[in-house]
Coordinates of C-alpha atoms and ligand atoms in Angstrom, one line a residue:
M1 CA 0.0 0.0 0.0
K2 CA 1.4 3.4 -1.0
E3 CA 2.4 5.9 1.7
E4 CA -0.2 8.5 0.6
Q5 CA -2.9 5.9 0.9
S6 CA -1.9 4.9 4.4
S7 CA -1.8 8.4 5.6
L8 CA -5.1 9.3 4.0
L9 CA -6.7 6.3 5.9
L10 CA -5.0 7.3 9.2
K11 CA -6.2 10.9 8.8
S12 CA -9.8 10.2 7.8
S13 CA -10.3 7.4 10.4
S14 CA -9.3 9.7 13.2
L15 CA -12.4 11.7 12.4
F16 CA -14.6 8.7 13.0
P17 CA -13.5 7.2 16.4
P18 CA -15.4 4.0 17.4
P19 CA -17.8 4.2 20.4
Q20 CA -16.1 3.0 23.6
G21 CA -17.1 -0.4 25.1
V22 CA -19.4 -1.4 22.2
K23 CA -18.8 -4.5 20.1
L24 CA -20.8 -4.7 16.9
S25 CA -21.4 -7.8 14.8
Y26 CA -22.5 -8.1 11.2
G27 CA -25.5 -10.3 12.3
T28 CA -28.3 -11.5 10.2
A29 CA -28.5 -8.4 8.1
G30 CA -25.5 -6.1 8.6
F31 CA -24.6 -3.9 11.6
R32 CA -27.5 -2.5 13.5
A33 CA -27.6 -0.3 16.6
D34 CA -28.8 3.0 18.0
A35 CA -28.1 5.5 15.2
S36 CA -26.1 7.7 17.6
I37 CA -23.2 5.2 17.8
L38 CA -23.1 4.1 14.2
K39 CA -21.0 6.8 12.4
S40 CA -17.7 5.0 12.8
A41 CA -19.2 1.7 11.7
V42 CA -20.7 3.2 8.6
Y43 CA -17.5 5.0 7.7
R44 CA -15.6 1.7 7.9
V45 CA -18.2 -0.2 5.9
G46 CA -17.7 2.4 3.2
I47 CA -14.0 1.4 3.2
L48 CA -14.9 -2.3 3.1
A49 CA -17.3 -1.8 0.2
A50 CA -14.6 0.0 -1.7
L51 CA -12.2 -3.0 -1.1
R52 CA -15.0 -5.4 -2.2
S53 CA -15.5 -3.4 -5.4
L54 CA -11.8 -3.5 -6.1
K55 CA -11.6 -7.2 -5.4
T56 CA -14.5 -8.1 -7.6
Q57 CA -13.9 -5.4 -10.2
S58 CA -17.6 -4.8 -10.1
V59 CA -20.1 -2.3 -8.7
V60 CA -21.2 -3.0 -5.1
G61 CA -23.8 -1.3 -2.9
V62 CA -24.1 0.1 0.6
M63 CA -27.6 0.3 2.2
I64 CA -28.3 2.3 5.3
T65 CA -31.4 1.0 7.1
A66 CA -32.5 -0.7 10.2
S67 CA -35.6 -2.2 8.4
H68 CA -38.3 -3.1 11.0
N69 CA -36.4 -1.8 14.0
K70 CA -37.3 1.4 15.8
V71 CA -36.8 4.8 14.1
T72 CA -33.9 5.8 16.4
D73 CA -31.9 2.7 15.3
N74 CA -30.1 2.5 12.1
G75 CA -27.9 0.0 10.3
V76 CA -25.6 -0.6 7.3
K77 CA -25.0 -3.5 5.0
I78 CA -23.1 -4.3 1.8
V79 CA -24.7 -5.5 -1.4
D80 CA -22.5 -7.8 -3.4
P81 CA -22.1 -7.5 -7.2
S82 CA -24.7 -10.2 -7.9
G83 CA -27.2 -8.0 -6.1
G84 CA -27.3 -10.4 -3.1
M85 CA -25.9 -10.1 0.4
L86 CA -22.2 -9.6 1.1
S87 CA -20.3 -12.9 0.7
Q88 CA -20.3 -14.6 4.1
E89 CA -16.5 -15.1 3.8
W90 CA -16.1 -11.3 4.1
E91 CA -18.2 -11.0 7.3
P92 CA -15.2 -11.6 9.6
F93 CA -13.4 -8.7 7.9
A94 CA -16.4 -6.5 8.5
D95 CA -16.5 -7.4 12.2
Q96 CA -12.7 -6.8 12.6
L97 CA -12.8 -3.6 10.7
V98 CA -15.7 -2.1 12.6
N99 CA -14.4 -3.1 16.0
A100 CA -10.8 -1.9 15.5
Q101 CA -10.1 0.5 18.4
T102 CA -7.4 2.8 16.9
P103 CA -6.6 4.1 13.4
E104 CA -3.4 2.1 13.4
T105 CA -5.2 -1.2 14.1
L106 CA -7.7 -0.3 11.4
L107 CA -4.9 0.2 8.9
S108 CA -3.2 -3.1 9.7
I109 CA -6.6 -4.9 9.3
I110 CA -7.0 -3.3 5.9
R111 CA -3.5 -4.3 5.0
E112 CA -4.1 -7.9 6.0
C113 CA -7.4 -8.0 4.0
V114 CA -5.7 -6.5 0.9
E115 CA -2.9 -9.1 1.2
K116 CA -5.1 -12.1 2.0
E117 CA -7.6 -11.4 -0.7
K118 CA -5.0 -10.2 -3.2
I119 CA -6.9 -7.0 -3.8
P120 CA -5.5 -4.9 -6.7
F121 CA -4.6 -1.9 -4.6
D122 CA -2.3 0.3 -6.7
G123 CA -4.6 3.3 -7.1
V124 CA -4.9 2.5 -10.8
Q125 CA -7.9 0.2 -10.5
S126 CA -11.3 1.9 -9.9
A127 CA -14.1 1.0 -7.6
E128 CA -17.8 2.1 -7.7
I129 CA -20.2 2.0 -4.9
L130 CA -24.0 2.7 -5.1
L131 CA -25.4 4.2 -1.9
G132 CA -29.0 4.1 -0.7
R133 CA -30.8 4.9 2.6
D134 CA -34.3 4.6 4.0
T135 CA -36.3 7.5 5.5
R136 CA -34.7 7.4 9.0
P137 CA -33.7 11.0 10.0
S138 CA -30.2 9.7 10.9
G139 CA -29.7 8.3 7.4
E140 CA -28.4 11.5 5.8
S141 CA -25.4 12.0 8.1
L142 CA -24.6 8.3 8.1
L143 CA -24.6 8.3 4.3
E144 CA -22.0 11.1 4.5
A145 CA -19.9 8.9 6.8
A146 CA -20.1 6.1 4.2
K147 CA -18.9 8.6 1.5
H148 CA -16.0 9.5 3.7
G149 CA -15.0 5.9 4.0
I150 CA -15.3 5.3 0.3
S151 CA -13.3 8.4 -0.6
S152 CA -10.5 7.3 1.7
I153 CA -9.6 4.6 -0.8
F154 CA -7.9 5.9 -3.9
G155 CA -9.8 5.2 -7.1
A156 CA -13.2 4.6 -5.3
I157 CA -16.2 6.6 -6.2
A158 CA -19.6 6.7 -4.5
L159 CA -22.9 7.3 -6.3
D160 CA -25.5 8.6 -3.9
L161 CA -28.9 7.2 -5.1
G162 CA -30.8 8.9 -2.2
I163 CA -33.9 7.3 -0.6
L164 CA -34.6 3.8 -1.8
T165 CA -36.1 0.6 -0.6
T166 CA -33.5 -2.0 0.3
P167 CA -34.6 -4.2 -2.6
Q168 CA -34.4 -1.3 -5.1
L169 CA -30.7 -0.8 -4.2
H170 CA -30.1 -4.6 -4.6
W171 CA -31.8 -4.6 -7.9
M172 CA -29.8 -1.6 -9.1
V173 CA -26.5 -3.1 -8.2
H174 CA -27.4 -6.2 -10.1
A175 CA -28.7 -4.2 -13.1
R176 CA -25.6 -2.1 -13.2
N177 CA -23.3 -5.1 -13.3
K178 CA -25.3 -6.6 -16.1
G179 CA -24.9 -3.5 -18.1
M180 CA -28.6 -2.6 -17.7
K181 CA -30.1 0.8 -16.7
A182 CA -29.9 1.0 -13.0
T183 CA -32.4 3.7 -12.2
E184 CA -35.7 3.9 -10.3
P185 CA -37.8 4.5 -13.4
A186 CA -36.2 1.4 -15.0
Y187 CA -37.0 -0.6 -11.9
F188 CA -40.7 0.5 -11.9
E189 CA -40.9 -0.1 -15.7
Q190 CA -39.6 -3.7 -15.3
I191 CA -42.0 -4.7 -12.5
S192 CA -45.0 -2.9 -13.9
S193 CA -44.7 -4.2 -17.4
S194 CA -44.2 -7.8 -16.3
F195 CA -47.2 -7.4 -14.0
R196 CA -49.3 -6.2 -17.0
C197 CA -48.1 -9.3 -19.0
L198 CA -49.4 -11.6 -16.2
I199 CA -52.7 -9.8 -16.2
D200 CA -53.0 -10.0 -20.0
L201 CA -52.4 -13.8 -19.7
I202 CA -55.3 -14.4 -17.3
P203 CA -57.6 -17.0 -18.9
N204 CA -60.8 -15.2 -20.1
G205 CA -61.3 -13.6 -16.7
T206 CA -61.8 -10.1 -15.5
K207 CA -58.5 -8.4 -16.3
V208 CA -58.5 -5.8 -13.5
N209 CA -59.5 -5.7 -9.9
K210 CA -63.0 -4.4 -9.5
L211 CA -62.6 -0.9 -8.0
D212 CA -64.0 -1.9 -4.6
N213 CA -61.8 -5.0 -4.4
R214 CA -58.3 -3.6 -4.5
V215 CA -55.7 -4.0 -1.9
V216 CA -55.3 -1.5 1.0
V217 CA -51.6 -1.2 2.0
D218 CA -49.9 -0.2 5.3
G219 CA -46.6 1.4 4.3
A220 CA -45.1 1.2 7.8
D221 CA -44.5 5.0 7.6
G222 CA -41.4 4.2 5.8
V223 CA -39.8 4.3 2.4
G224 CA -42.0 1.5 1.0
G225 CA -45.1 3.7 1.5
E226 CA -43.5 6.5 -0.5
K227 CA -42.5 4.2 -3.3
L228 CA -45.9 2.5 -3.4
L229 CA -47.5 5.9 -4.1
V230 CA -45.3 6.1 -7.2
L231 CA -46.3 2.6 -8.3
K232 CA -50.0 3.5 -7.6
N233 CA -49.7 6.3 -10.2
I234 CA -48.2 3.9 -12.8
L235 CA -50.6 1.0 -12.2
T236 CA -53.7 2.9 -11.4
D237 CA -55.9 -0.2 -11.0
L238 CA -53.7 -1.9 -8.4
V239 CA -53.9 -0.3 -5.0
N240 CA -57.0 1.2 -3.4
E241 CA -55.3 3.1 -0.7
V242 CA -51.8 3.5 0.9
R243 CA -52.1 4.2 4.6
N244 CA -49.1 5.0 6.9
S245 CA -47.3 6.2 3.7
G246 CA -44.8 8.2 5.7
K247 CA -46.3 11.4 4.4
D248 CA -48.7 12.1 7.3
G249 CA -46.2 12.4 10.1
G250 CA -46.7 8.8 11.5
L251 CA -43.7 7.3 13.3
L252 CA -41.8 4.6 11.3
N253 CA -42.5 1.0 12.5
D254 CA -44.5 2.3 15.5
G255 CA -47.5 0.0 15.7
V256 CA -47.3 -0.4 12.0
G257 CA -45.5 -2.5 9.4
A258 CA -45.1 -6.2 8.5
D259 CA -43.0 -7.1 11.5
Y260 CA -45.6 -5.7 14.0
V261 CA -48.5 -7.2 12.1
Q262 CA -46.9 -10.7 11.8
K263 CA -45.6 -10.9 15.3
E264 CA -48.5 -9.3 17.2
K265 CA -51.2 -10.5 14.9
V266 CA -53.2 -7.3 15.3
V267 CA -54.2 -4.5 12.9
P268 CA -51.6 -1.8 12.3
R269 CA -52.4 1.8 13.2
G270 CA -55.0 3.3 10.9
F271 CA -56.8 0.0 10.3
G272 CA -59.8 -1.4 12.2
S273 CA -63.4 -2.5 12.1
N274 CA -64.1 -0.4 9.0
D275 CA -61.8 -2.7 7.1
V276 CA -63.6 -5.9 7.8
G277 CA -63.5 -8.1 4.7
K278 CA -60.9 -6.0 2.8
R279 CA -57.7 -7.4 1.4
C280 CA -55.0 -5.6 3.3
A281 CA -51.2 -5.8 3.2
S282 CA -48.3 -4.5 5.3
L283 CA -44.8 -3.6 4.2
D284 CA -41.9 -3.4 6.6
G285 CA -39.7 -0.3 7.2
D286 CA -37.4 -0.8 4.2
A287 CA -39.9 -2.7 2.0
D288 CA -38.2 -6.1 1.8
R289 CA -41.0 -7.8 3.7
L290 CA -44.7 -8.2 3.0
V291 CA -47.6 -9.9 4.8
Y292 CA -51.3 -9.8 4.0
F293 CA -54.1 -9.8 6.5
S294 CA -57.8 -9.3 6.8
V295 CA -59.9 -8.1 9.7
P296 CA -62.5 -10.7 10.7
S297 CA -66.1 -9.5 11.2
N298 CA -66.1 -10.3 15.0
S299 CA -63.1 -8.2 15.8
S300 CA -61.8 -4.7 15.7
S301 CA -58.1 -5.3 16.3
K302 CA -57.4 -9.1 15.8
I303 CA -56.5 -10.1 12.2
D304 CA -56.4 -13.2 10.1
L305 CA -52.8 -13.2 9.1
V306 CA -51.6 -14.4 5.7
D307 CA -47.9 -14.6 6.2
G308 CA -44.7 -15.4 4.2
D309 CA -45.4 -19.1 4.4
K310 CA -48.8 -18.6 2.6
M311 CA -47.2 -16.4 0.0
L312 CA -44.6 -19.1 -0.6
S313 CA -47.4 -21.7 -0.9
L314 CA -49.4 -19.4 -3.4
F315 CA -46.3 -18.9 -5.5
A316 CA -45.4 -22.6 -5.4
L317 CA -48.9 -23.6 -6.5
F318 CA -49.0 -21.2 -9.4
I319 CA -45.5 -22.1 -10.7
K320 CA -46.2 -25.8 -10.3
E321 CA -49.4 -25.4 -12.3
Q322 CA -47.5 -23.5 -15.1
L323 CA -44.8 -26.2 -15.2
N324 CA -47.5 -28.9 -15.4
I325 CA -49.1 -27.2 -18.4
L326 CA -45.7 -26.8 -20.1
T327 CA -44.8 -30.4 -19.7
R328 CA -48.1 -32.2 -20.2
E329 CA -49.0 -34.7 -22.9
G330 CA -49.1 -33.0 -26.4
N331 CA -46.0 -31.2 -25.3
K332 CA -43.9 -34.3 -25.0
K333 CA -43.6 -34.3 -28.8
S334 CA -41.0 -31.6 -28.5
N335 CA -37.4 -32.6 -28.5
N336 CA -36.8 -29.7 -26.2
N337 CA -37.9 -31.1 -22.8
F338 CA -36.6 -30.1 -19.4
Q339 CA -37.5 -31.6 -16.1
A340 CA -37.4 -28.4 -14.0
H341 CA -36.4 -29.1 -10.4
L342 CA -38.7 -26.9 -8.2
G343 CA -37.8 -26.6 -4.6
V344 CA -38.7 -24.5 -1.5
V345 CA -36.6 -23.2 1.3
Q346 CA -37.9 -22.3 4.8
T347 CA -36.6 -21.7 8.3
A348 CA -37.6 -23.1 11.7
Y349 CA -40.1 -20.2 12.0
A350 CA -42.2 -21.6 9.1
N351 CA -45.5 -22.7 10.4
G352 CA -45.6 -26.5 10.6
A353 CA -48.9 -26.6 8.7
S354 CA -47.2 -24.8 5.8
T355 CA -44.4 -27.4 5.6
D356 CA -47.0 -30.2 5.6
Y357 CA -48.9 -28.5 2.8
L358 CA -45.8 -27.9 0.6
K359 CA -44.7 -31.5 1.1
Q360 CA -48.2 -32.8 0.2
L361 CA -47.9 -30.8 -3.0
G362 CA -44.9 -33.0 -3.8
L363 CA -42.3 -30.3 -3.3
E364 CA -38.9 -30.7 -1.9
V365 CA -38.6 -28.6 1.3
I366 CA -35.2 -27.6 2.7
F367 CA -34.5 -25.8 6.0
T368 CA -31.8 -23.3 6.8
P369 CA -30.9 -21.0 9.7
T370 CA -32.6 -17.6 9.8
G371 CA -31.4 -14.8 7.5
V372 CA -32.1 -14.6 3.8
K373 CA -28.4 -15.0 3.0
H374 CA -28.8 -18.7 4.1
L375 CA -32.1 -19.2 2.3
H376 CA -31.0 -17.5 -0.9
E377 CA -27.9 -19.8 -1.2
K378 CA -30.0 -22.9 -0.9
A379 CA -32.7 -21.7 -3.3
A380 CA -30.1 -21.0 -5.9
Q381 CA -29.4 -24.7 -6.1
F382 CA -32.8 -25.5 -7.8
D383 CA -34.0 -24.6 -11.4
I384 CA -36.7 -22.7 -9.6
G385 CA -36.1 -22.2 -5.9
I386 CA -38.7 -20.4 -3.8
Y387 CA -37.7 -19.2 -0.4
F388 CA -39.6 -17.3 2.3
E389 CA -39.3 -16.5 6.0
A390 CA -42.6 -16.6 7.8
N391 CA -42.2 -12.8 8.4
G392 CA -42.7 -12.2 4.6
H393 CA -39.2 -11.9 3.4
G394 CA -38.5 -14.0 0.3
T395 CA -38.3 -14.4 -3.4
I396 CA -38.1 -16.8 -6.3
L397 CA -34.8 -17.7 -8.0
F398 CA -34.7 -19.0 -11.6
S399 CA -31.5 -20.7 -12.8
E400 CA -29.8 -19.3 -15.9
S401 CA -30.1 -22.7 -17.6
F402 CA -33.8 -23.0 -16.9
L403 CA -34.4 -19.5 -18.2
S404 CA -32.6 -20.1 -21.4
W405 CA -34.5 -23.3 -22.0
L406 CA -37.7 -21.4 -21.2
E407 CA -36.9 -18.6 -23.7
A408 CA -36.1 -21.2 -26.4
R409 CA -39.3 -23.2 -25.6
N410 CA -41.3 -20.1 -25.8
N411 CA -39.9 -19.2 -29.2
E412 CA -40.5 -22.8 -30.4
L413 CA -44.1 -22.7 -29.2
A414 CA -44.6 -19.3 -30.8
L415 CA -43.8 -20.9 -34.2
V416 CA -45.9 -24.0 -33.9
S417 CA -48.7 -23.1 -31.5
E418 CA -48.8 -19.4 -30.9
G419 CA -51.4 -18.5 -28.2
S420 CA -51.6 -22.1 -27.0
E421 CA -52.0 -22.9 -23.3
Q422 CA -48.4 -24.2 -23.3
Q423 CA -47.1 -21.0 -24.7
K424 CA -49.1 -18.9 -22.3
A425 CA -47.6 -21.0 -19.4
A426 CA -44.1 -20.3 -20.8
L427 CA -44.8 -16.6 -21.0
R428 CA -46.3 -16.5 -17.5
L429 CA -43.1 -18.1 -16.1
L430 CA -41.0 -15.7 -18.0
S431 CA -43.0 -12.8 -16.7
V432 CA -42.7 -14.0 -13.1
S433 CA -38.9 -14.2 -13.6
K434 CA -38.9 -10.5 -14.6
L435 CA -41.5 -9.3 -12.0
I436 CA -39.9 -11.0 -9.0
N437 CA -36.7 -9.3 -7.7
Q438 CA -34.2 -12.2 -8.0
A439 CA -31.6 -10.2 -6.1
V440 CA -33.4 -10.2 -2.8
G441 CA -36.9 -10.4 -1.3
D442 CA -38.9 -7.3 -2.4
A443 CA -42.3 -6.3 -0.9
L444 CA -43.3 -4.3 -3.9
S445 CA -42.6 -7.0 -6.5
C446 CA -44.1 -9.7 -4.2
L447 CA -47.3 -7.5 -3.8
L448 CA -47.6 -7.3 -7.6
L449 CA -47.1 -11.1 -8.0
V450 CA -49.7 -11.9 -5.3
E451 CA -52.2 -9.5 -6.8
A452 CA -51.6 -11.0 -10.3
I453 CA -52.0 -14.6 -9.1
L454 CA -55.1 -13.9 -7.0
Q455 CA -56.7 -12.4 -10.1
H456 CA -55.5 -15.3 -12.2
M457 CA -57.1 -17.8 -9.8
D458 CA -60.0 -15.5 -9.2
W459 CA -59.4 -16.0 -5.5
S460 CA -60.3 -13.8 -2.5
I461 CA -57.9 -13.4 0.3
H462 CA -60.1 -15.8 2.3
K463 CA -59.8 -18.5 -0.3
W464 CA -56.1 -18.0 -0.4
N465 CA -55.9 -18.2 3.4
E466 CA -57.8 -21.5 3.3
L467 CA -55.0 -23.3 1.5
Y468 CA -54.2 -24.7 4.9
Q469 CA -54.9 -23.7 8.5
D470 CA -51.9 -22.3 10.4
L471 CA -51.0 -24.1 13.7
P472 CA -51.4 -21.6 16.6
S473 CA -48.0 -20.1 17.3
R474 CA -46.4 -17.5 19.6
Q475 CA -43.2 -15.6 19.4
L476 CA -41.6 -13.9 22.4
K477 CA -38.3 -12.1 23.0
V478 CA -36.3 -12.3 26.1
K479 CA -33.7 -9.7 27.1
V480 CA -30.7 -11.4 28.6
V481 CA -27.2 -10.3 29.7
D482 CA -25.4 -12.1 26.9
R483 CA -27.4 -13.5 24.0
T484 CA -24.3 -15.1 22.5
A485 CA -24.5 -17.6 25.3
V486 CA -27.2 -19.4 23.2
V487 CA -25.6 -21.5 20.5
T488 CA -27.8 -23.5 18.2
T489 CA -27.5 -26.3 15.6
N490 CA -29.8 -28.2 13.2
A491 CA -31.1 -25.1 11.4
E492 CA -31.5 -23.5 14.8
T493 CA -33.9 -26.0 16.2
V494 CA -31.6 -27.3 18.9
A495 CA -29.8 -25.2 21.5
V496 CA -26.3 -26.6 22.2
T497 CA -25.6 -24.1 25.0
P498 CA -26.2 -23.3 27.7
P499 CA -25.9 -26.9 28.8
G500 CA -29.2 -28.5 29.9
I501 CA -31.5 -25.9 28.3
Q502 CA -32.5 -28.0 25.3
E503 CA -33.5 -30.9 27.6
A504 CA -35.6 -28.5 29.7
I505 CA -37.2 -27.1 26.5
D506 CA -37.9 -30.7 25.2
A507 CA -39.6 -31.6 28.5
E508 CA -41.8 -28.6 28.4
T509 CA -42.7 -29.1 24.7
A510 CA -43.7 -32.7 25.3
K511 CA -46.6 -31.5 27.5
Y512 CA -48.4 -30.0 24.5
P513 CA -50.1 -31.8 21.6
R514 CA -48.4 -30.8 18.3
G515 CA -45.9 -28.9 20.5
R516 CA -42.8 -27.5 18.8
C517 CA -40.5 -24.9 20.3
F518 CA -37.0 -23.5 19.8
I519 CA -34.8 -20.6 21.0
R520 CA -32.1 -18.6 19.2
P521 CA -30.2 -15.4 19.7
S522 CA -31.5 -12.6 17.4
G523 CA -29.0 -11.3 14.8
T524 CA -30.6 -7.8 14.7
E525 CA -31.7 -7.1 18.3
D526 CA -30.2 -7.7 21.7
V527 CA -32.6 -10.5 22.6
V528 CA -33.1 -14.2 22.6
R529 CA -36.2 -15.2 20.6
V530 CA -38.6 -17.9 21.6
Y531 CA -40.9 -19.6 19.1
A532 CA -43.6 -22.0 20.1
E533 CA -46.3 -23.9 18.2
A534 CA -49.1 -26.1 19.6
S535 CA -52.5 -27.4 18.7
T536 CA -54.3 -24.5 20.5
Q537 CA -53.4 -20.8 21.0
E538 CA -53.5 -21.2 24.7
G539 CA -51.0 -24.1 24.4
A540 CA -48.7 -22.1 22.2
D541 CA -48.8 -19.1 24.5
S542 CA -48.2 -21.2 27.6
L543 CA -45.4 -23.1 26.0
A544 CA -43.7 -19.9 24.8
N545 CA -44.1 -18.3 28.3
S546 CA -42.6 -21.4 30.1
V547 CA -39.6 -21.5 27.7
A548 CA -39.1 -17.7 28.1
K549 CA -38.9 -18.4 31.8
L550 CA -36.3 -21.1 31.2
V551 CA -34.3 -18.7 29.1
D552 CA -34.4 -16.2 32.0
Q553 CA -33.3 -18.9 34.5
F554 CA -30.4 -20.2 32.3
L555 CA -29.2 -16.9 31.0
G556 CA -29.6 -14.6 34.0
S557 CA -31.4 -11.4 34.7
G558 CA -33.5 -9.6 32.1
S559 CA -37.2 -9.1 31.6
S560 CA -39.1 -11.0 29.0
A561 CA -41.2 -8.9 26.6
R562 CA -43.3 -9.5 23.6
Ligands
NG1_601 P1 -33.3 -11.8 13.9 O1 -33.3 -10.6 14.6 O2 -31.9 -12.4 13.7 O3 -34.3 -12.8 14.3 C1 -34.8 -10.8 12.0 C2 -35.8 -11.8 11.4 C3 -35.1 -12.5 10.2 C4 -34.6 -11.5 9.2 C5 -33.8 -10.4 9.9 C6 -33.4 -9.3 8.9 C7 -37.5 -13.0 12.6 C8 -37.8 -14.1 13.6 N1 -36.2 -12.8 12.4 O4 -33.7 -11.5 12.4 O5 -36.0 -13.4 9.7 O6 -35.6 -11.0 8.4 O7 -34.5 -9.8 11.0 O8 -34.2 -8.2 8.8 O9 -38.4 -12.5 12.0
ZN602 ZN1 -36.7 -5.1 6.1

């Protein structure tokens, strides 16, 4: 490393001293903490992003968001050139870099990283980093810190894309590296035109939602609400109303948003008994999660939740149907056949009833630990891999080889049987591959896909919800002194430490019919999460409470809270 480069790094890093006595970890989705202590971390992530861009000789992204967490928190994560999450191999660098106590240690960690990864670091190579942030008030100054980090690496330039949803930034990094237009209008053009294609391919049905039967969306008072208003102007028949759009002064994620709705199973602020029977949806604070819900007639605050597992089931059902049409009888005459391997990926939080349903559809179901980076990796091993977390974060991945086969098959069918059911099925699958954000889970594109499929099936939200009946479940969080004391295995279903806790959980679980329960340390909050399922709601609640008490006993002081 040249002398000028070292002194630039020493000088700029002295402007961003790390907070004392705080250790940050890259976690499930980047660094997250109270925004007041994050400047140094964001500055250093800027440096790391520049190194990643130099190493890969591609464009990378930095997103500033704390998603569903409270408005005073913030966070930062790196988007890899593929548009996916930062390669897990680089997470230890991120941890070391962010926790380095002095400019000198920071410099030596950077030197080690450059050497180990053989990063071209001569000041001749260039690096480009796209920056995005959500609507949190702390975002602007944190973004400046990221720019400082980036500009302390010679040859690195930052492109500030302003306020974006997390999935928009992922999409743009992917697009940029593919040589496509990486702008917000290009993003909206792609998702809205592929949505229109799906609607045009609906078999002789109504082509648009009847005016009184359009979805009402809770925007979590965040960036998703703002962007949905843009989409509403492009697709005027799509959304009836956007509430909590962030425009009317509501507080981000405060009694609103997908995380609140999914975990508490109650209506978000601004929804109530007037909404009985309507199809409602909720985005999270950075619009990478989506859940649907309806308000039952006998209640003003309780909801019927349609979560990520049901979205996964709806998508799987639709895709399987299209694949069946494509490969059925008359079609076998083609020399151009392909047995597409369709699979689904879930986590331990998936409702047991959803897994039973998916298996009964004949699908292969795989489990991974929490965090979309794990699910994404597994889904990429299928020709079509669908992954979702119960909280509504997920997407569909199509392999390159399947997509080229599909394009070729579609061209072949266009010649011999244009407009046939087979060709329509091929076109539908191609449209889904363009509508869905294959870089990462995206609430806006998932909303469009759900709306298109419900219209295709001519289903109400109730019909969709009846695909299977969720087992009653309860999630709790327990504040503990040190959450890292819980170490898990088997896709997080078994706690290896503290010793004895798993046996105690098993003994508790055995008391409940259809009981299932596990604990894990959160990667985004300072808590241990408890998940319980049982044949009745009372059972699930009581199992979760007993296990929360066990966590308290084994891990020391703290108060358990929902
Ligand atoms: P943690 O805090 O590690 O449980 C939460 C979600 C994850 C994922 C990340 C990223 C639950 C139980 N966990 O992670 O699924 O979405 O946030 O935002 O919902
Ligand atoms: Zn999110």
